[in-house]
Coordinates of C-alpha atoms and ligand atoms in Angstrom, one line a residue:
X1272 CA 0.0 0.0 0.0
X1273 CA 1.3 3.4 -0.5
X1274 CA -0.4 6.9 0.6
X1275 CA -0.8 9.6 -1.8
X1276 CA -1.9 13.1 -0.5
X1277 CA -3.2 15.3 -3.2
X1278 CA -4.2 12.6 -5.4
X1279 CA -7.4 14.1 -6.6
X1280 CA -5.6 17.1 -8.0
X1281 CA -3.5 17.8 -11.1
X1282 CA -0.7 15.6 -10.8
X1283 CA -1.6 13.9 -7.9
X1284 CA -4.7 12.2 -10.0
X1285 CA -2.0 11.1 -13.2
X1286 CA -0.2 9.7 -10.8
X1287 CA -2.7 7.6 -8.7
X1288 CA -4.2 6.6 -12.2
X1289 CA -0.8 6.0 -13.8
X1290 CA 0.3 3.6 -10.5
X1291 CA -2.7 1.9 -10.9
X1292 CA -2.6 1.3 -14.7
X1293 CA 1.0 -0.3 -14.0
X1294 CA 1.4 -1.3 -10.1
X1295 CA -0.4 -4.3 -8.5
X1296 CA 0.0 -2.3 -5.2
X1297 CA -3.1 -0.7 -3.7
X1298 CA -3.2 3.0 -3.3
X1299 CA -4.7 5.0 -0.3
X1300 CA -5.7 8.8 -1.4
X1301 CA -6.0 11.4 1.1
X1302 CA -7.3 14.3 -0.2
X1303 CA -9.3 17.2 1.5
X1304 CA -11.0 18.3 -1.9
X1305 CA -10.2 22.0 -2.2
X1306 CA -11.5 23.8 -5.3
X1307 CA -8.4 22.3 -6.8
X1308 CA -9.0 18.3 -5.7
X1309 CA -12.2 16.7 -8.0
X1310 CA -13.4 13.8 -7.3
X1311 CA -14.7 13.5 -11.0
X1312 CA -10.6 13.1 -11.9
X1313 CA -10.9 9.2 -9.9
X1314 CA -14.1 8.2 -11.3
X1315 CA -12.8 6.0 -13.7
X1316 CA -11.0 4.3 -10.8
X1317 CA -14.5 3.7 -8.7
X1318 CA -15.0 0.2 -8.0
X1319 CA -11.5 -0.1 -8.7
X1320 CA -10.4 -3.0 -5.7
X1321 CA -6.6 -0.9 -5.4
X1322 CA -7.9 2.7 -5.2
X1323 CA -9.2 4.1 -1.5
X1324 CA -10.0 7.8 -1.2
X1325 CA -10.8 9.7 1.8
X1326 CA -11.4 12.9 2.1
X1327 CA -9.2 14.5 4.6
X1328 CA -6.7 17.4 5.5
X1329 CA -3.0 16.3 6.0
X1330 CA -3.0 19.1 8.9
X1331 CA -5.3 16.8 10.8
X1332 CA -3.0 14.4 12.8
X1333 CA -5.4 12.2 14.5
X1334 CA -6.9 11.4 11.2
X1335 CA -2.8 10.7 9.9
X1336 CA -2.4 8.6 12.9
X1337 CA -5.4 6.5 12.4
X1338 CA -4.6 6.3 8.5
X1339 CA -1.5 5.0 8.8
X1340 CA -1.8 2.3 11.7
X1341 CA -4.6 0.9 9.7
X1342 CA -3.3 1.0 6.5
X1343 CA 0.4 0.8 7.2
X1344 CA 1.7 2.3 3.9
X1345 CA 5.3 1.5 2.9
X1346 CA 5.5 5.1 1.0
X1347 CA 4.1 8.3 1.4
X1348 CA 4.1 10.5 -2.0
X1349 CA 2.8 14.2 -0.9
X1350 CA 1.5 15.9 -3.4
X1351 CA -1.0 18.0 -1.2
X1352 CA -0.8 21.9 -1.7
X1353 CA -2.0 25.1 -2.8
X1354 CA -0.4 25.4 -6.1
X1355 CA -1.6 28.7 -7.6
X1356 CA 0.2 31.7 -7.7
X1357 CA -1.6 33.7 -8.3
X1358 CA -4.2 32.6 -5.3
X1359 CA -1.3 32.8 -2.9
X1360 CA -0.8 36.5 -4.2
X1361 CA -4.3 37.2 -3.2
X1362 CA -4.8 35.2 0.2
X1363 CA -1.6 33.8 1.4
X1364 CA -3.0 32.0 4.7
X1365 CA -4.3 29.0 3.1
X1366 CA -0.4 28.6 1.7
X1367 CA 0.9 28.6 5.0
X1368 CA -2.1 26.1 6.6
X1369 CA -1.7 23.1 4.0
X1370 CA 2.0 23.7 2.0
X1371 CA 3.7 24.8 6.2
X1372 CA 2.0 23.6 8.7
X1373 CA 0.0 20.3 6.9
X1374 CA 3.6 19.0 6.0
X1375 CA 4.4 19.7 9.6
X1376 CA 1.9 17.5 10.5
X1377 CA 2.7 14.9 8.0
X1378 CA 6.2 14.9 9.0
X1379 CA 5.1 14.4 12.9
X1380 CA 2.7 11.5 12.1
X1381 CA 4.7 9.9 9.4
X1382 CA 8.2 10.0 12.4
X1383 CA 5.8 8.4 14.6
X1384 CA 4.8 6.0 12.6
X1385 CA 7.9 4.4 10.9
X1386 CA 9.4 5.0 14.5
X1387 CA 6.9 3.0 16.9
X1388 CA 4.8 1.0 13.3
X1389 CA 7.7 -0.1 11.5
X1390 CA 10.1 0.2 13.8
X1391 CA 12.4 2.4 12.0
X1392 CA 12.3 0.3 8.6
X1393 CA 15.2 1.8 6.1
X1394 CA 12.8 1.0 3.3
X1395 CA 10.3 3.0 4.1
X1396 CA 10.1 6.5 1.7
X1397 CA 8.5 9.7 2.2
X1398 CA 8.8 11.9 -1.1
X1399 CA 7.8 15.4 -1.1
X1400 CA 6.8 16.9 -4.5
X1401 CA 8.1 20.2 -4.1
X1402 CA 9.0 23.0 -7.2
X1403 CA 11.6 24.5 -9.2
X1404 CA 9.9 28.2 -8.0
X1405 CA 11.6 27.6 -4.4
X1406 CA 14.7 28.9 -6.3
X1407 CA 13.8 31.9 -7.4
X1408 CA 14.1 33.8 -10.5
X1409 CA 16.9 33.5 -13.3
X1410 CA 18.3 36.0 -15.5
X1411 CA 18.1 35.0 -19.8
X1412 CA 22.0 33.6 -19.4
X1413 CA 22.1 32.4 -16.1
X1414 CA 22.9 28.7 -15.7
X1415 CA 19.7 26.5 -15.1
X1416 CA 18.9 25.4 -11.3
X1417 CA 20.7 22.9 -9.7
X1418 CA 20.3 20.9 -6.2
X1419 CA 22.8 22.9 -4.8
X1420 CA 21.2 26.3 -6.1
X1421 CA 20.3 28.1 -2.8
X1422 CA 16.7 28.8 -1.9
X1423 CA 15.4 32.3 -3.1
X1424 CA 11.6 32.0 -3.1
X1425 CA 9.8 35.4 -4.0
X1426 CA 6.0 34.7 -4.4
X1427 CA 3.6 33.4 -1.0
X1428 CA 3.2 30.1 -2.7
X1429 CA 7.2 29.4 -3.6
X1430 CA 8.3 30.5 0.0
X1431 CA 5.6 28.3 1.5
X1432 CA 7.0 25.3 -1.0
X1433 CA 10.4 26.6 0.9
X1434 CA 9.7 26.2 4.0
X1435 CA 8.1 23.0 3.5
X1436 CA 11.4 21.5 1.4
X1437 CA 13.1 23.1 4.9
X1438 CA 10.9 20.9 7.0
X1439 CA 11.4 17.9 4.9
X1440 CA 15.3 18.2 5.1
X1441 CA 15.6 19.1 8.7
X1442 CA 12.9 15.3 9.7
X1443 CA 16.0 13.8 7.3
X1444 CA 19.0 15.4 9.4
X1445 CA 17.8 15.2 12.7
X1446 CA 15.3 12.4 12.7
X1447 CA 16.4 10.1 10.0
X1448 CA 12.9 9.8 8.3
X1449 CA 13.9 8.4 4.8
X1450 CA 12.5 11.6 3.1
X1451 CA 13.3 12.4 -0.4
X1452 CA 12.0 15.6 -2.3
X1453 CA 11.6 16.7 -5.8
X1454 CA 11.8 19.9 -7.6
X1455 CA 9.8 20.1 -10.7
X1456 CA 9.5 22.7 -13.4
X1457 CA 5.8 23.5 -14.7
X1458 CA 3.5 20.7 -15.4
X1459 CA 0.6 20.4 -18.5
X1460 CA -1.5 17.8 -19.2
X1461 CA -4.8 16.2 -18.7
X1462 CA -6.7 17.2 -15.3
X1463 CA -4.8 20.7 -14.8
X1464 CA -7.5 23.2 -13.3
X1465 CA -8.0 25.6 -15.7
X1466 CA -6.9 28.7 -13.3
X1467 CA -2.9 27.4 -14.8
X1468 CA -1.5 29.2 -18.1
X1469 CA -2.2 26.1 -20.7
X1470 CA -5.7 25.3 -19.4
X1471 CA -7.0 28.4 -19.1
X1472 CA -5.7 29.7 -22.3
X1473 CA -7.6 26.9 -24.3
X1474 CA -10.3 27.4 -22.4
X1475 CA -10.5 31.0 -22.7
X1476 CA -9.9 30.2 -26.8
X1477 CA -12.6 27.6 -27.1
X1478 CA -14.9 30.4 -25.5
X1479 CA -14.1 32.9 -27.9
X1480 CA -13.0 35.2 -24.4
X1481 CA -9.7 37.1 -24.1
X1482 CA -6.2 34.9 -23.9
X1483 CA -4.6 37.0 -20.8
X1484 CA -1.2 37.2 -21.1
X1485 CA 0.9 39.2 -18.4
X1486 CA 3.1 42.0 -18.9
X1487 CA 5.4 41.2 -22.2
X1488 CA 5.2 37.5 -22.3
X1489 CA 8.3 37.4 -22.0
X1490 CA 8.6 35.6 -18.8
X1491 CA 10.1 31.6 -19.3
X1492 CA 9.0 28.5 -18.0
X1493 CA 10.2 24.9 -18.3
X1494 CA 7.7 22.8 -19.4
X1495 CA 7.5 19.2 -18.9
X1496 CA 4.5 16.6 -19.8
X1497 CA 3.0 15.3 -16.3
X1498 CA 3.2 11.7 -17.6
X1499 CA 6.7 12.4 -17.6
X1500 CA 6.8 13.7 -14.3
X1501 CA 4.8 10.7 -12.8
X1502 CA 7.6 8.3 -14.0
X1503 CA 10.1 10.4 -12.7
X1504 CA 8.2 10.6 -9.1
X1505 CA 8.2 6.5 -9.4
X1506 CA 12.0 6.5 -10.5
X1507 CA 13.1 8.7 -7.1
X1508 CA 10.9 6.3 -5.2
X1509 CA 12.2 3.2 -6.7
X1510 CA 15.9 4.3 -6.5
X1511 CA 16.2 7.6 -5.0
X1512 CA 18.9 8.0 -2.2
X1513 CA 16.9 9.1 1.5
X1514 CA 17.8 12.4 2.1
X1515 CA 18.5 13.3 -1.4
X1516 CA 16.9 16.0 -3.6
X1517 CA 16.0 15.7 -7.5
X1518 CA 15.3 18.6 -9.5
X1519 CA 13.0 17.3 -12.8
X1520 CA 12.4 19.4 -15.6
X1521 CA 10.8 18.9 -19.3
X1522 CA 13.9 20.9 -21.0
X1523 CA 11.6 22.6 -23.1
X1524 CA 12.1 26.0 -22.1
X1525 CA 9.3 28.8 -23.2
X1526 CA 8.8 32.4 -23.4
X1527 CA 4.9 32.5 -22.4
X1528 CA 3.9 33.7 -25.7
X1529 CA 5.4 31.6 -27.4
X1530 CA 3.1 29.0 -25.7
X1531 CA -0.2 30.6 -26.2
X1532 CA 1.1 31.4 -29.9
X1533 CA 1.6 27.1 -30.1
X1534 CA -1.5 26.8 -28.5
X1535 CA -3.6 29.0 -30.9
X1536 CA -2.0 27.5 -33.8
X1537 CA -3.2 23.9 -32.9
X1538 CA -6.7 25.1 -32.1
X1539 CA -6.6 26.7 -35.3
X1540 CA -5.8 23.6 -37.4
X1541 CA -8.3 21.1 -35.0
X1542 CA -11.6 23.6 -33.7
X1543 CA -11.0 26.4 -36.2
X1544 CA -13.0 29.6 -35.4
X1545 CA -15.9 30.1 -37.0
X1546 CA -15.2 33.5 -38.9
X1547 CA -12.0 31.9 -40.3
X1548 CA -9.9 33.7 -38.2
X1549 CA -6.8 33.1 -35.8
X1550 CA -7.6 32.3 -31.9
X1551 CA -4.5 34.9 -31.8
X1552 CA -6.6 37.9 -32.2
X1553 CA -8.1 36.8 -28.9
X1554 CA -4.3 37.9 -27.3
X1555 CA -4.9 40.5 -24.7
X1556 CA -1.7 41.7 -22.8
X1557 CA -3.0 42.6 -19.6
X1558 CA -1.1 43.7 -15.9
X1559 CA 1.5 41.9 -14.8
X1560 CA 1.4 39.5 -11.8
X1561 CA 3.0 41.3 -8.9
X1562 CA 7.0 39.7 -7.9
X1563 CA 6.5 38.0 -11.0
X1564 CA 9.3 35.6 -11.5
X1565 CA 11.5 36.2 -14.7
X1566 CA 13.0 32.5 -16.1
X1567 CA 13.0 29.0 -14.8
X1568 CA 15.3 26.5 -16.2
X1569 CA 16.0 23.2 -14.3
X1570 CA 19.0 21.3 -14.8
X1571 CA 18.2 17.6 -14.0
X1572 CA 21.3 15.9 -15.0
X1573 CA 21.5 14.2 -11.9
X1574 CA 18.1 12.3 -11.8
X1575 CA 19.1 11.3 -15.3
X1576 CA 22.9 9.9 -14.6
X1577 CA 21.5 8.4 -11.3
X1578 CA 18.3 7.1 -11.9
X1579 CA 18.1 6.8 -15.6
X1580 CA 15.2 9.2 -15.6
X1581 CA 14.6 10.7 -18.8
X1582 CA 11.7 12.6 -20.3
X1583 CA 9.6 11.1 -23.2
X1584 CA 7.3 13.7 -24.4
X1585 CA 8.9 16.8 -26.5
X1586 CA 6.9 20.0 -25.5
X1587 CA 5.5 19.7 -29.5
X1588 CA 4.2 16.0 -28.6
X1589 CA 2.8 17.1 -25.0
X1590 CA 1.0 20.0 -26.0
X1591 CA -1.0 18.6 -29.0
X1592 CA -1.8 15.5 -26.8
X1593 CA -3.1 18.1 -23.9
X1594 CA -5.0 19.9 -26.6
X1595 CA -6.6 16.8 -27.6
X1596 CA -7.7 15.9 -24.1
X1597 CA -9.2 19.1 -23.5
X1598 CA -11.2 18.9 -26.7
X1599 CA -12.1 15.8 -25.8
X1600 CA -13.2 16.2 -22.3
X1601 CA -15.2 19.5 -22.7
X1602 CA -17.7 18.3 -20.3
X1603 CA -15.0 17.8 -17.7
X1604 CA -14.2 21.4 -17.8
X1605 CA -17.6 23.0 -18.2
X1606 CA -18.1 20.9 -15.0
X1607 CA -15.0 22.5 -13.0
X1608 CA -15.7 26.4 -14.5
X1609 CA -19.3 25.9 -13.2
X1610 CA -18.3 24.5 -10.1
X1611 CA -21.0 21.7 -10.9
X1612 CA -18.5 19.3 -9.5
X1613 CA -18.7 20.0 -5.8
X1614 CA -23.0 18.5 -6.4
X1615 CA -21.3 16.0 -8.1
X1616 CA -20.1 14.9 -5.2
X1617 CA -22.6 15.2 -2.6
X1618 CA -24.7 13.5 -5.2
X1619 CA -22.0 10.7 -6.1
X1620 CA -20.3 10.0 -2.3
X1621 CA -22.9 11.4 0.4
X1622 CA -21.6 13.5 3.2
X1623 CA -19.1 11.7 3.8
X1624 CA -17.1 12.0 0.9
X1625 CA -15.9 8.8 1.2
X1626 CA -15.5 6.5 -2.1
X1627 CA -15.7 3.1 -1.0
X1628 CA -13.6 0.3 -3.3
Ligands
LIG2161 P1 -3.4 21.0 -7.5 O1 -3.7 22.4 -6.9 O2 -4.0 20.7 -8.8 O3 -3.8 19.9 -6.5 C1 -3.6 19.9 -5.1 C2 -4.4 18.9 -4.4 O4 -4.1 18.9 -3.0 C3 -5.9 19.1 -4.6 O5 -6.5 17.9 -4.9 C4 -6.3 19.6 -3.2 O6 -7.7 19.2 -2.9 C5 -5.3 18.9 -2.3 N1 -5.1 19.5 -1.0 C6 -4.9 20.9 -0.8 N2 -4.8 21.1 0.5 C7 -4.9 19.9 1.1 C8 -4.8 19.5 2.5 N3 -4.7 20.4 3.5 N4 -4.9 18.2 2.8 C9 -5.1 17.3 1.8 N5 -5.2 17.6 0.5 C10 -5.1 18.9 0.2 O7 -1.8 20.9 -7.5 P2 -0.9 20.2 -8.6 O8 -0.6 21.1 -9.7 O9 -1.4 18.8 -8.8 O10 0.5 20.1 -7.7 C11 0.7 19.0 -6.9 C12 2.0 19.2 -6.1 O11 3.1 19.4 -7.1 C13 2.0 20.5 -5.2 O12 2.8 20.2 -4.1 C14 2.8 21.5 -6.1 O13 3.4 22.5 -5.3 C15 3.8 20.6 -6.8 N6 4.2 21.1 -8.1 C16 3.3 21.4 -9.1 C17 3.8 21.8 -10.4 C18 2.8 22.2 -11.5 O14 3.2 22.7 -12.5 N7 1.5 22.0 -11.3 C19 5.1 21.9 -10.6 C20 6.0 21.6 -9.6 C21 5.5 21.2 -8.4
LIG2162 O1 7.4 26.1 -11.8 C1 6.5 25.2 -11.2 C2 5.3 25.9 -10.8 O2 4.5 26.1 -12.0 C3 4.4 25.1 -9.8 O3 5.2 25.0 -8.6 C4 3.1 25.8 -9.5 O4 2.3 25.0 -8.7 C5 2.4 25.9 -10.9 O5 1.2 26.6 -10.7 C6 3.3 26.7 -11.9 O6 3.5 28.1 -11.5 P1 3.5 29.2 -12.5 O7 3.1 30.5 -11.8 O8 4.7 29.2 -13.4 O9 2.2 28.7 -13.5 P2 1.0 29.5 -14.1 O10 0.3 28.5 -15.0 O11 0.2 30.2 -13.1 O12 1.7 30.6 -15.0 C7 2.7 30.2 -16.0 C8 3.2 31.5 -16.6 O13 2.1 32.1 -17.4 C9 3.6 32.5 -15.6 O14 4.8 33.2 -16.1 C10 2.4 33.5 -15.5 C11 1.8 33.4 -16.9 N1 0.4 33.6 -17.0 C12 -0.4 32.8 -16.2 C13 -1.8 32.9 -16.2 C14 -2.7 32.0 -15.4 C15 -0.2 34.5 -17.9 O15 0.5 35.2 -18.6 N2 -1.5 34.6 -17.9 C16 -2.4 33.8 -17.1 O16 -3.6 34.0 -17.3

């Protein structure tokens, strides 16, 4: 059994649905459904015999406690967070409740567990998914992030992210927990909340509604297909070092604009618009965000010479696939945008929120 926080949000659901598609091993899901978590994402997986979900916050211990004496997980893969920005901009306490102090928690139940449970078993694994963003912001010629690159976090999201890598570290160095953590560039693919760049853009194109880009569009991200992210996640697990850090990144680096031009170029050869026109003209440069972070670039040499870890989707491969997923799953976002997924489940799992196997 392994124990996946988060797993009914972006990555955290490809990754539960990935594991289950390859691994015979069951998979328990704690997730406390924010607007980010859907339970929609698993329903492919109901009835499924190696897929538990319970709805619950990683900040509440006696609910860890419980979880993991009955379940006794030999892994715990956190993916659990507020992810957005741009949210974290606006209301920064929810940040510091799930990404601080609910990996506090974790850390506390998870020591007491492989300490008094399993008895201090070296094969137990904690990974923490964690992001390149803790880093800070690079110049266009500066060399990409490395492990050893210190911390610089400038937004309420990335130095919440910080302080939870420091929390992971520190459980390592003083405690011995077999923690491992991850450092990721910016994820696209299926099940990405449309609030994120990629998502909302098609959204927004599909809609016929302005394509809000910030300041220039000048600003570079590292993209990498979140397929390709879940095999690296499985690759640290598998043969990651405790105590070590990972940084994983697409190498596909991308001026903003250059994505939403990629993206409006697909939607123009598969849902052209109707007056014949370019879903460019739908481009709108609008404010910038505030501390808005210049260029990531994420050097992962070292999870590819240690753990063979390589990515296998080329940004031109991964974005026409996404595209094709959102076309394809319309309903799925017309669902999230209308919020008609919070009835959907009070009507699918009762109060409880609990999906039984
Ligand atoms: P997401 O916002 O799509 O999903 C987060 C999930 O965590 C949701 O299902 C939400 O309900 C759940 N959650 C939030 N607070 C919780 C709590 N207190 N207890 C239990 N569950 C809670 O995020 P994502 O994009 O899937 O990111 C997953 C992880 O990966 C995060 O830790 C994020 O920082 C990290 N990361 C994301 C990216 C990216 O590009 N999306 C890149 C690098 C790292
Ligand atoms: O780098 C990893 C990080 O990537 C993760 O840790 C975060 O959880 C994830 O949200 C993402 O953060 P970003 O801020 O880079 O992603 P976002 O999709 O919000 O924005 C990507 C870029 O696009 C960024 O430069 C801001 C810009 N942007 C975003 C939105 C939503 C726009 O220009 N317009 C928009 O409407």
């Amino acid at each position: 059994m392994i124990l996946v926080t988060g797993g009914a949000g972006f990555i955290g659901t490809n990754f539960v649905r990935d594991w289950l598609a390859i691994e015979s091993e069951p998979v328990l899901n704690l997730d406390k459904l924010t607007y980010a978590g859907n339970p929609e994402n698993l329903a492919a997986l109901r009835g499924h015999p190696g897929h538990r979900f319970v709805q619950g916050d990683i900040a509440d211990r006696a609910l860890l406690a419980r979880l993991l004496r009955e379940h006794r997980p030999r892994v715990i893969v956190n993916f659990a967070a507020e992810s957005h920005v741009d949210r974290s901009i606006h209301g920064p306490g929810e940040f510091i409740a799930t990404n601080v102090v609910g990996t506090f928690a974790l850390l506390q139940e998870a020591l007491d567990y492989w300490r008094t449970v399993l008895r201090q078993d070296p094969g137990f694994r904690f990974v923490h998914v964690s992001t390149d963003e803790v880093y800070g912001s690079l110049g266009p010629r500066d060399a990409a992030f490395s492990e050893t690159t210190p911390y610089a976090p400038n937004s309420p999201y990335s130095a919440s992210k910080a302080a939870s890598d420091h929390l992971v570290r520190a459980w390592h160095h003083t405690y011995g927990l077999p923690v491992l953590t991850t450092n990721c560039s910016n994820n696209y693919g299926p099940f990405q909340f449309p609030e994120k760049l990629i998502p909302l853009m098609i959204r927004n194109a599909l809609a016929g509604e302005a394509l809000p880009v910030y300041g220039d569009g000048r600003n570079v991200r590292d993209w990498l297909y979140v397929a390709d992210h879940c095999t690296a996640i499985r690759a640290v697990l598998a043969g990651g070092a405790p105590g070590e850090t990972y940084n994983v990144g697409g190498g596909s680096e991308m001026p903003n604009l250059d994505v939403v031009h990629t993206l409006c170029r697909i939607l123009d050869e598969l849902r052209p618009r109707d007056d014949g026109s370019s879903h460019e003209q739908q481009i709108a440069f609008v404010k910038d965000r505030p501390g808005h972070d210049r260029r990531y670039a994420i050097d992962s040499s070292k999870i590819q010479r240690e753990l063979q870890w390589r990515p296998q989707h080329s940004f031109a491969s991964g974005i026409r696939k996404t595209v094709q997923w959102y076309l394809d799953h319309q309903d799925w976002v017309q669902h999230v945008v209308s919020g008609e997924y919070r009835h959907w489940l009070e009507t699918q799992y009762g109060a409880t929120g609990e999906v039984k196997p």
